[in-house]
mmCIF file of N, CA and C in Angstrom:
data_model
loop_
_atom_site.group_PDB
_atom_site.id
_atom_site.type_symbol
_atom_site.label_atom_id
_atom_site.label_comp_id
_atom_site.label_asym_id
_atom_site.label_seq_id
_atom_site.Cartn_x
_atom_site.Cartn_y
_atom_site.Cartn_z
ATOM 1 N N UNK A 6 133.028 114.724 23.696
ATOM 2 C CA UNK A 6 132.985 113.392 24.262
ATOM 3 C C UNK A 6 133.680 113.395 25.622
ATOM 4 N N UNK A 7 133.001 112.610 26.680
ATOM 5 C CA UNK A 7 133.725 112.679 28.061
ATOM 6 C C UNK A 7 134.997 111.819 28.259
ATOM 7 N N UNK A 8 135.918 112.179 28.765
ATOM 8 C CA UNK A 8 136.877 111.388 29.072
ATOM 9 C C UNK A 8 136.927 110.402 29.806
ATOM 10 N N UNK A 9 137.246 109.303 30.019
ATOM 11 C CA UNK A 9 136.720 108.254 30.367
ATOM 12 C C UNK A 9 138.280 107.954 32.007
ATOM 13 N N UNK A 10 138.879 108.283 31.751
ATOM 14 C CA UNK A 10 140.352 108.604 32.671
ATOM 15 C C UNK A 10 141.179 107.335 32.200
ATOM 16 N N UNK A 11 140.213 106.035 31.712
ATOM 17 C CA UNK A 11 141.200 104.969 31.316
ATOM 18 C C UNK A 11 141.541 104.553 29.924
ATOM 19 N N UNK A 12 142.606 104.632 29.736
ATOM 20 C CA UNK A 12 143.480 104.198 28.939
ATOM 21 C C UNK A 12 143.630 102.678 28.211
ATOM 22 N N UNK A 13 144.277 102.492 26.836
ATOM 23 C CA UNK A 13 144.831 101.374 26.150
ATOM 24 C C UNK A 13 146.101 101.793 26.085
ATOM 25 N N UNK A 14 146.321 100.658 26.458
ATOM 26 C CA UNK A 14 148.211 100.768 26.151
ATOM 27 C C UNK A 14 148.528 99.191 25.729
ATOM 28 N N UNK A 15 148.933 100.006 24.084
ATOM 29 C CA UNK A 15 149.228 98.762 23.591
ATOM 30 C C UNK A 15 150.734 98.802 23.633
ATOM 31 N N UNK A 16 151.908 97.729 23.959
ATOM 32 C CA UNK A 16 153.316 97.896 24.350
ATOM 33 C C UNK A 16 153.615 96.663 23.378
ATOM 34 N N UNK A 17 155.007 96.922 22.887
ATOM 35 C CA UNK A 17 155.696 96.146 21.950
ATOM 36 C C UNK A 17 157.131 96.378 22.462
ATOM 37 N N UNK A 18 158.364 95.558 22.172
ATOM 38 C CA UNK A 18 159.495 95.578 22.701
ATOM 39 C C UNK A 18 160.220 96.800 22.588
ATOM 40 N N UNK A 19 159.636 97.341 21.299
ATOM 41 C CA UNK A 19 160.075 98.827 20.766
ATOM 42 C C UNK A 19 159.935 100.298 21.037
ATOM 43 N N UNK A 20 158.306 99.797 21.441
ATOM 44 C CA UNK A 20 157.211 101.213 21.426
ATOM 45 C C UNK A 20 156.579 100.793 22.727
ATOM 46 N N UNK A 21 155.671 101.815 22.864
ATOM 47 C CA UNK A 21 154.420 101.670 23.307
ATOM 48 C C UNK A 21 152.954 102.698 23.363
ATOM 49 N N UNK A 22 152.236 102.228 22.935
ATOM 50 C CA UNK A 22 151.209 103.388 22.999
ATOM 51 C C UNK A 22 150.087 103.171 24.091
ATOM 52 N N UNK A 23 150.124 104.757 24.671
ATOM 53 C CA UNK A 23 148.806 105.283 25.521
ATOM 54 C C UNK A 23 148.005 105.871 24.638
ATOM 55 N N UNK A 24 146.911 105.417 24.927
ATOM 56 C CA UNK A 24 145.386 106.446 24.306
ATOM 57 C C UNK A 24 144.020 106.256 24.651
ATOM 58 N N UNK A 25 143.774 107.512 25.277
ATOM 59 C CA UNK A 25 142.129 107.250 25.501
ATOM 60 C C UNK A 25 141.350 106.668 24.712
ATOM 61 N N UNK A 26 139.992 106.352 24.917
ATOM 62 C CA UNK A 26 139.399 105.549 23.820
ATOM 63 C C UNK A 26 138.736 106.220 23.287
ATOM 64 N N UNK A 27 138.411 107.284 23.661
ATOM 65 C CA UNK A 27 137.895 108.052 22.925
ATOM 66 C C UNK A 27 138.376 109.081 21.616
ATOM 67 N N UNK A 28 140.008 109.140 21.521
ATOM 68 C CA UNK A 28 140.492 109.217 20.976
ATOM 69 C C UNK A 28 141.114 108.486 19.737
ATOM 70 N N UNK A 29 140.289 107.345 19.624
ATOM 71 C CA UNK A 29 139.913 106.158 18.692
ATOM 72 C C UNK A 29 139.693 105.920 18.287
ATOM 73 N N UNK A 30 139.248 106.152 16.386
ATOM 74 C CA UNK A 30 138.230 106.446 15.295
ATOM 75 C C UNK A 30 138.090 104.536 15.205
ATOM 76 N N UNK A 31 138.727 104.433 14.825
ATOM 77 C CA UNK A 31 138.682 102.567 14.314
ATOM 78 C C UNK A 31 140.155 102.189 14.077
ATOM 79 N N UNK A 32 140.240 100.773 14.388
ATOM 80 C CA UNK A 32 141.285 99.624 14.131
ATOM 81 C C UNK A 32 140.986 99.173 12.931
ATOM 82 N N UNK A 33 142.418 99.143 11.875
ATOM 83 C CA UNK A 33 142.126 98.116 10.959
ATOM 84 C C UNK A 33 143.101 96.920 10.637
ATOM 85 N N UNK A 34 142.099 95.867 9.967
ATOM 86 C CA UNK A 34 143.405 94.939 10.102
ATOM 87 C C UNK A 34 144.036 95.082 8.903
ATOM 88 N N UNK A 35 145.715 94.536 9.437
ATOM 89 C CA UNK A 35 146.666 94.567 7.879
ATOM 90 C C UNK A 35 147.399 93.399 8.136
ATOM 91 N N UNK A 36 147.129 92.069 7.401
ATOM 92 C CA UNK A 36 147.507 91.201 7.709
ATOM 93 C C UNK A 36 148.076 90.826 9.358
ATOM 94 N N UNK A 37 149.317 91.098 9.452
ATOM 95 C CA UNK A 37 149.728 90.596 10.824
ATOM 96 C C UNK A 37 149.794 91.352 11.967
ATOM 97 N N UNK A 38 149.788 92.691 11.360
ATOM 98 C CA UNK A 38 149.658 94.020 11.738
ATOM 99 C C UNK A 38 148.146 94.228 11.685
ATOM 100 N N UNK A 39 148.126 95.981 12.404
ATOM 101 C CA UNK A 39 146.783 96.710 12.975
ATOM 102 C C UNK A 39 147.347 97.787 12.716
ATOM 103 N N UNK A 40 146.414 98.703 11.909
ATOM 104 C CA UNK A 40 146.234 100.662 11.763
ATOM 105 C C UNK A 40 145.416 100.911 12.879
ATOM 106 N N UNK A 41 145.773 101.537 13.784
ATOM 107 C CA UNK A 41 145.264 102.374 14.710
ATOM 108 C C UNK A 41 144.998 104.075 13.889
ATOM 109 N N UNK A 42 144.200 104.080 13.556
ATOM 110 C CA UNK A 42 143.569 105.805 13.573
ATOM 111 C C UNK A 42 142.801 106.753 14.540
ATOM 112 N N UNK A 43 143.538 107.981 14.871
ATOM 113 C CA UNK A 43 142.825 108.259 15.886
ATOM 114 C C UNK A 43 142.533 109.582 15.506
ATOM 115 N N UNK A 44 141.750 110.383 16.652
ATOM 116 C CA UNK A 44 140.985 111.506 16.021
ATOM 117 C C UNK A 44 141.768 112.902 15.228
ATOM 118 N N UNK A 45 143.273 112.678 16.109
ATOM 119 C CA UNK A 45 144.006 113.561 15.519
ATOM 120 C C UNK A 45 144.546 113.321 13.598
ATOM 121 N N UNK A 46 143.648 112.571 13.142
ATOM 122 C CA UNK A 46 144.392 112.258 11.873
ATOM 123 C C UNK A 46 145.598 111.531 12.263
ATOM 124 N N UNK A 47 146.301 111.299 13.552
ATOM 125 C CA UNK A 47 147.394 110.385 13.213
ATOM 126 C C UNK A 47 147.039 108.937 13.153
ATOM 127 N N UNK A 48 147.943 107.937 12.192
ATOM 128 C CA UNK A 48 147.922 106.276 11.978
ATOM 129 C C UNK A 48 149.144 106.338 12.321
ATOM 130 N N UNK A 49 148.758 104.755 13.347
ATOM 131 C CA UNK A 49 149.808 104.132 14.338
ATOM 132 C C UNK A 49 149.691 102.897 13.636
ATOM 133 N N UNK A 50 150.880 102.569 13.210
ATOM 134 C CA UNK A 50 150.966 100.991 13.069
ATOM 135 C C UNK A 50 151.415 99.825 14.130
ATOM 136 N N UNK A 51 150.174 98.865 14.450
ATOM 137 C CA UNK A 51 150.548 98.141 15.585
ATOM 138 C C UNK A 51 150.928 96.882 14.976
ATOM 139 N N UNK A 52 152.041 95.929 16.068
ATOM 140 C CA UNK A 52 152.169 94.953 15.682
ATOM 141 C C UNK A 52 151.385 93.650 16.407
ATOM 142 N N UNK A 53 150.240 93.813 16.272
ATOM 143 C CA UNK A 53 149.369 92.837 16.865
ATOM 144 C C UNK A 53 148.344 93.191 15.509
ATOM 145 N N UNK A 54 147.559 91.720 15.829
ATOM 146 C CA UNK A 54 146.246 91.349 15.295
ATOM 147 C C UNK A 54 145.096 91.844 15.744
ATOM 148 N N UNK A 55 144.432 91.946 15.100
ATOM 149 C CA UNK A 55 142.881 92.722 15.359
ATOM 150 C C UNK A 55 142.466 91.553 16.511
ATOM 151 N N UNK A 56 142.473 90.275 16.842
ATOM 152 C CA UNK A 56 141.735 89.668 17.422
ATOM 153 C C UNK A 56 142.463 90.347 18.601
ATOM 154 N N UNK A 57 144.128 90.152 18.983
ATOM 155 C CA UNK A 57 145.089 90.588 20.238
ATOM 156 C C UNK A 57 144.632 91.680 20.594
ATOM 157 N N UNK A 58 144.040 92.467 19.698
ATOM 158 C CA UNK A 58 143.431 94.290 20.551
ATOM 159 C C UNK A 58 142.395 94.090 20.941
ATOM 160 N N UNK A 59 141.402 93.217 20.518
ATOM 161 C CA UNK A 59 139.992 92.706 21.058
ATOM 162 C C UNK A 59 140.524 92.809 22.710
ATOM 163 N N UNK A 60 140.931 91.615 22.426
ATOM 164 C CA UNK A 60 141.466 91.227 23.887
ATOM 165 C C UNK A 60 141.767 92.319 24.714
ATOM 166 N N UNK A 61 142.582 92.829 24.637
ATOM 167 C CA UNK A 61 143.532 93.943 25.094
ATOM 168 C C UNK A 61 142.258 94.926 25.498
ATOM 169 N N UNK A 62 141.503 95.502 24.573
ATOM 170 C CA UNK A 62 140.565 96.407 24.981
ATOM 171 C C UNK A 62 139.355 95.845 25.744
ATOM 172 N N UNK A 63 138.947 94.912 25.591
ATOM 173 C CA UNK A 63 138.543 93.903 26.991
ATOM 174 C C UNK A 63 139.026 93.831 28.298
ATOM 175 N N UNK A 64 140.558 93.807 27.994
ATOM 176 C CA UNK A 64 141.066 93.683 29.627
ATOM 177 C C UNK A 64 141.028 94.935 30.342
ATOM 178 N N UNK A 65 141.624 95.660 29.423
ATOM 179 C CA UNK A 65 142.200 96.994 29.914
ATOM 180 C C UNK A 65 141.173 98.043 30.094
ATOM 181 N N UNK A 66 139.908 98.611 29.092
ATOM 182 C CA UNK A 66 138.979 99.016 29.576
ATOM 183 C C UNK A 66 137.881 99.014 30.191
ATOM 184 N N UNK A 67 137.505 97.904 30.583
ATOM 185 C CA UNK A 67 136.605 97.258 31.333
ATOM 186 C C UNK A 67 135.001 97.743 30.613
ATOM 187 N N UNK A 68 134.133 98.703 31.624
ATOM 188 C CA UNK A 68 132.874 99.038 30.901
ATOM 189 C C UNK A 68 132.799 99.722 29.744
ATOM 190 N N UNK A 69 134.218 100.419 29.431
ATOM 191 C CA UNK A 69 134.513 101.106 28.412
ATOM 192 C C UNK A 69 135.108 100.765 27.160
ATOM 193 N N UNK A 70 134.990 99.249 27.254
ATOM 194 C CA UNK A 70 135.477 98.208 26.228
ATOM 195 C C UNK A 70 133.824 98.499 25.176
ATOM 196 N N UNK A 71 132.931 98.732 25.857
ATOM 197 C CA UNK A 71 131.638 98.563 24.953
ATOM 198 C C UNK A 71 131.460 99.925 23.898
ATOM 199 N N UNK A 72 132.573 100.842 24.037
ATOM 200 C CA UNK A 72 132.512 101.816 23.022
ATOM 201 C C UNK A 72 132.832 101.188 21.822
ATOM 202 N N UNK A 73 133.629 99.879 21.547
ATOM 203 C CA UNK A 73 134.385 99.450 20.637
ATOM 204 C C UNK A 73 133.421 98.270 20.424
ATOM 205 N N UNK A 74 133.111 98.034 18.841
ATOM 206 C CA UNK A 74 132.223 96.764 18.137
ATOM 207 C C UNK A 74 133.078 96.166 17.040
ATOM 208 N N UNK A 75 133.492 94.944 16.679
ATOM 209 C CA UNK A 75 134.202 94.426 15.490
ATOM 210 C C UNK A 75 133.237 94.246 14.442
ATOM 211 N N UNK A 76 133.839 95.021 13.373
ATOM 212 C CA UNK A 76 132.737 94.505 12.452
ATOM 213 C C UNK A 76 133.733 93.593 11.210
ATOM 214 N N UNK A 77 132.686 92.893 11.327
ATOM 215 C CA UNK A 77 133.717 92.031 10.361
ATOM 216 C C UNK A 77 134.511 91.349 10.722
ATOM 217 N N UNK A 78 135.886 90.758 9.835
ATOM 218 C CA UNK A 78 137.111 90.557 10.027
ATOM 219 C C UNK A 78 138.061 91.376 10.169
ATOM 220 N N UNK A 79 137.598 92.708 9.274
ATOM 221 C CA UNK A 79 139.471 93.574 9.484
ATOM 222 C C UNK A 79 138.881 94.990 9.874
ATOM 223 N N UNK A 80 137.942 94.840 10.992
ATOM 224 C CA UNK A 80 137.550 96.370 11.731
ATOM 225 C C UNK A 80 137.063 95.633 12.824
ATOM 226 N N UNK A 81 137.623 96.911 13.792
ATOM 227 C CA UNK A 81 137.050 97.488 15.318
ATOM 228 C C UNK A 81 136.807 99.024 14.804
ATOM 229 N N UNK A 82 135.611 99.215 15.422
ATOM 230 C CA UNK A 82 135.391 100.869 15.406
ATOM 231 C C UNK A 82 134.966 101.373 16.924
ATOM 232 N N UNK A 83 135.311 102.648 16.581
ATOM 233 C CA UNK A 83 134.448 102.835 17.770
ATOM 234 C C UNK A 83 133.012 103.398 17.744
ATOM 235 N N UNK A 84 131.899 103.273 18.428
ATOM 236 C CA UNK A 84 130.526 103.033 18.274
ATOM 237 C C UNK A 84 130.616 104.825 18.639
ATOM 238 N N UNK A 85 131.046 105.315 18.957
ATOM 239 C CA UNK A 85 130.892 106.690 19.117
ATOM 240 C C UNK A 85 130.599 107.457 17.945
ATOM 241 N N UNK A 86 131.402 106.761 16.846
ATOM 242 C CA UNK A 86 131.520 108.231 15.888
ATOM 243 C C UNK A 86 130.790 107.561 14.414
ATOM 244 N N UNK A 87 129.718 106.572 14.559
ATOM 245 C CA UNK A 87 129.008 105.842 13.818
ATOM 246 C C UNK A 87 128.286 107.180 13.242
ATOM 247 N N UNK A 88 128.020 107.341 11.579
ATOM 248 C CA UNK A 88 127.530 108.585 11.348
ATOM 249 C C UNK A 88 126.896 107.820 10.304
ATOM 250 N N UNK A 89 126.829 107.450 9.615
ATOM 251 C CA UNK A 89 126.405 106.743 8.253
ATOM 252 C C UNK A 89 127.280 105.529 7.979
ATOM 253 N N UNK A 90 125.790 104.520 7.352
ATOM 254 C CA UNK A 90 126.019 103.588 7.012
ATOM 255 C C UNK A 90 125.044 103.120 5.415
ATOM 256 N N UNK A 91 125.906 102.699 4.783
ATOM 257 C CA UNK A 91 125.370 102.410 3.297
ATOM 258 C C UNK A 91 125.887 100.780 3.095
ATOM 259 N N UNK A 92 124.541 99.961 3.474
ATOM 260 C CA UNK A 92 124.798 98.800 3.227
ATOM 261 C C UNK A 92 125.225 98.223 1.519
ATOM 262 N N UNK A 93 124.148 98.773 0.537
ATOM 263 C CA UNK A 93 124.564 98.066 -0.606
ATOM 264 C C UNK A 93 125.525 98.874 -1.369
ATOM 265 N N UNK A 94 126.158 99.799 -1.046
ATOM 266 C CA UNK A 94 127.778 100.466 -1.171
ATOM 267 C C UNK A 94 128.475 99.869 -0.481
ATOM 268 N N UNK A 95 128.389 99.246 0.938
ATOM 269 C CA UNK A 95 129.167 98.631 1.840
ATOM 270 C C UNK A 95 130.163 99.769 2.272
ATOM 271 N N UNK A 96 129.857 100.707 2.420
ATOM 272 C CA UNK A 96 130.551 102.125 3.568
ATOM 273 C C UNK A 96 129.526 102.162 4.513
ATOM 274 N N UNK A 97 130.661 102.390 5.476
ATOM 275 C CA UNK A 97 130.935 102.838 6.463
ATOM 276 C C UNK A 97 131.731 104.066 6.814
ATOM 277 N N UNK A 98 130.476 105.244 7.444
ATOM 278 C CA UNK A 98 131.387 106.668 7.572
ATOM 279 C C UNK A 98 131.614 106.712 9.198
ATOM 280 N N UNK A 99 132.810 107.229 9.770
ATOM 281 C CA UNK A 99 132.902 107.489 11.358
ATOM 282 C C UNK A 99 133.046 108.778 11.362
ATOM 283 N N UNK A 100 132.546 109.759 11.902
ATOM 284 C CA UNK A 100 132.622 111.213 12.302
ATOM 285 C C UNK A 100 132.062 111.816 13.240
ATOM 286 N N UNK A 101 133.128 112.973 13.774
ATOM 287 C CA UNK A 101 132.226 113.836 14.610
ATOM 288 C C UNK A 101 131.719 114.487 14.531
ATOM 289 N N UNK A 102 131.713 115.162 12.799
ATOM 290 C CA UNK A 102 130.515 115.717 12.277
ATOM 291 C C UNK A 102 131.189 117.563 12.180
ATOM 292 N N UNK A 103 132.646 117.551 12.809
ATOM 293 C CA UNK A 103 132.984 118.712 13.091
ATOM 294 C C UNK A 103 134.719 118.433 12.781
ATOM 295 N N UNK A 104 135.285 117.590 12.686
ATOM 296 C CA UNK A 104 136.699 117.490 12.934
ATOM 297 C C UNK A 104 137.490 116.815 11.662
ATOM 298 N N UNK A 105 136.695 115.410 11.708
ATOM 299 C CA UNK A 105 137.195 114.400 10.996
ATOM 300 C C UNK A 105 135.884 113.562 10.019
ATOM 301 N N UNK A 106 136.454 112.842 9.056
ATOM 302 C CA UNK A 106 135.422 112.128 8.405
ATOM 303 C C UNK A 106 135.948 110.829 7.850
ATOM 304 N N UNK A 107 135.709 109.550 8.646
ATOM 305 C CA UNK A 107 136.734 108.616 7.679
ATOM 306 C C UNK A 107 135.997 107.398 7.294
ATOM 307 N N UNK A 108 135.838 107.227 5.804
ATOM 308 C CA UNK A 108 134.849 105.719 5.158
ATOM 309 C C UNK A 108 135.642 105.005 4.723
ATOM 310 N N UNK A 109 134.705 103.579 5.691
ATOM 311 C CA UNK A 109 135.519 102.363 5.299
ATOM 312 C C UNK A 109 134.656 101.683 4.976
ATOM 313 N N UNK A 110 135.393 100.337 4.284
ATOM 314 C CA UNK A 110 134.625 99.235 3.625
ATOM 315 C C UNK A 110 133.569 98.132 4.644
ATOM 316 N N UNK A 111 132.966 97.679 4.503
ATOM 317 C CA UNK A 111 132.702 95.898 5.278
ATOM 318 C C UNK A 111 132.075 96.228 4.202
ATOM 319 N N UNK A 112 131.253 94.343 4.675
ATOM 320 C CA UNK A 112 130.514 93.275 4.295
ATOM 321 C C UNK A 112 129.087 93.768 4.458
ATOM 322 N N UNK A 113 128.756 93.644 3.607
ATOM 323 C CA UNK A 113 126.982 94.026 3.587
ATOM 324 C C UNK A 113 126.588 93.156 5.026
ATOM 325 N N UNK A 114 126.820 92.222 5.203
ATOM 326 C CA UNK A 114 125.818 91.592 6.098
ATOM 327 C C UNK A 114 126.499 92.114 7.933
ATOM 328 N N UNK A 115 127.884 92.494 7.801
ATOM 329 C CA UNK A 115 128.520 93.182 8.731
ATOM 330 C C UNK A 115 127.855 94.734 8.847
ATOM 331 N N UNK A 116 127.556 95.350 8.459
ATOM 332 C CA UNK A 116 126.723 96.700 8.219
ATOM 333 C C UNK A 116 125.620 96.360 8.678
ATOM 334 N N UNK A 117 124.939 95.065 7.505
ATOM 335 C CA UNK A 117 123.169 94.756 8.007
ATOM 336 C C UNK A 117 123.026 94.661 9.638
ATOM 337 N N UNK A 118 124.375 93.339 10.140
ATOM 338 C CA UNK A 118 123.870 93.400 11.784
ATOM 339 C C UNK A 118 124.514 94.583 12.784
ATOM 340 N N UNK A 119 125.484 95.739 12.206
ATOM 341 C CA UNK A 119 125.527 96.857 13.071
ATOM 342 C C UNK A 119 124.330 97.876 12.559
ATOM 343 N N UNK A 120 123.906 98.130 11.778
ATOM 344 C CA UNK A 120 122.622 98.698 11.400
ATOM 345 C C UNK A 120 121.303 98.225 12.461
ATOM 346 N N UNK A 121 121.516 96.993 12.263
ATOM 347 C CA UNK A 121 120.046 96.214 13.384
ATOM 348 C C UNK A 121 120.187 96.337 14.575
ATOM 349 N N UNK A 122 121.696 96.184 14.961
ATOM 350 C CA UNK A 122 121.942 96.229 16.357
ATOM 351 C C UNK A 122 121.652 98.307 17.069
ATOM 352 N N UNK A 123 122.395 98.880 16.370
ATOM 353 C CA UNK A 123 122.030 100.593 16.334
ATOM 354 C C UNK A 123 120.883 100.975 16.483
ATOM 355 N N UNK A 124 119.569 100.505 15.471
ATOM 356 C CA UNK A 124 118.273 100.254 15.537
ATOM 357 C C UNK A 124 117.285 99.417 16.978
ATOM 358 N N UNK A 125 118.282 98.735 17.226
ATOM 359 C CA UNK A 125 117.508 98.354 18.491
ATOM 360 C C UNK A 125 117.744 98.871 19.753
ATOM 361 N N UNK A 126 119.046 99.437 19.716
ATOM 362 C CA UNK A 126 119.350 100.399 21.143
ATOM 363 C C UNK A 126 118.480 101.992 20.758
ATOM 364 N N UNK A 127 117.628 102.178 20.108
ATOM 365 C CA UNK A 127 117.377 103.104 19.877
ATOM 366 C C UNK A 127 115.711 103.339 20.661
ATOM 367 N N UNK A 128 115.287 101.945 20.272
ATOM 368 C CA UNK A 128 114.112 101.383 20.655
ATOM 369 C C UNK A 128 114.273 100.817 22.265
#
């Protein structure tokens, strides 16, 4: 995957994290908090809301905000590493097919419209 040169930096009074976006498997939400997983197998626990990283990856990456799709309520993924999708299981697999492999849950009808939407950039 190409490097993109720009960065998220999410900052808290405590911490702060840099990371390419490509280095970005998916956000999940945990109540008030956010799991950041990234390709290295490491989880970052953020103290923001899934909607506050929306934002954040809006501001901060500009054209490169469109690697990232919310599905649902308690996921951002990134559209890069979309590998399989099983609507009436409701998984969701992200991989590079070589490194990592990680399945998560949604909503059938959250799957149905990233399934349709995948399907039409294809066309």
């Amino acid at each position: 995957m190409k490097q993109t040169g720009k960065h998220l930096i999410i900052s808290t009074s405590n911490d702060l994290v840099r990371i390419a976006p490509e280095y970005i498997i998916y956000i999940a939400s945990d109540g008030n908090y956010s799991t950041l997983v990234q390709t290295d197998g490491e989880m970052r626990m953020l103290s923001y809301q899934l909607g506050q990283i929306e934002k954040m990856i809006a501001l901060q990456l500009d054209t490169d905000g469109h690697l990232f799709i919310r599905i649902g309520k308690s996921l951002i993924i990134n559209r890069s590493y979309i590998y399989y999708i099983n609507i009436a299981k409701q998984k969701l697999t992200l991989s590079d097919t070589r490194t990592f492999s990680h399945t998560v849950s949604a909503s059938k009808e959250a799957l149905k419209q990233l399934k349709e939407l995948l399907e039409k950039e294809v066309n």
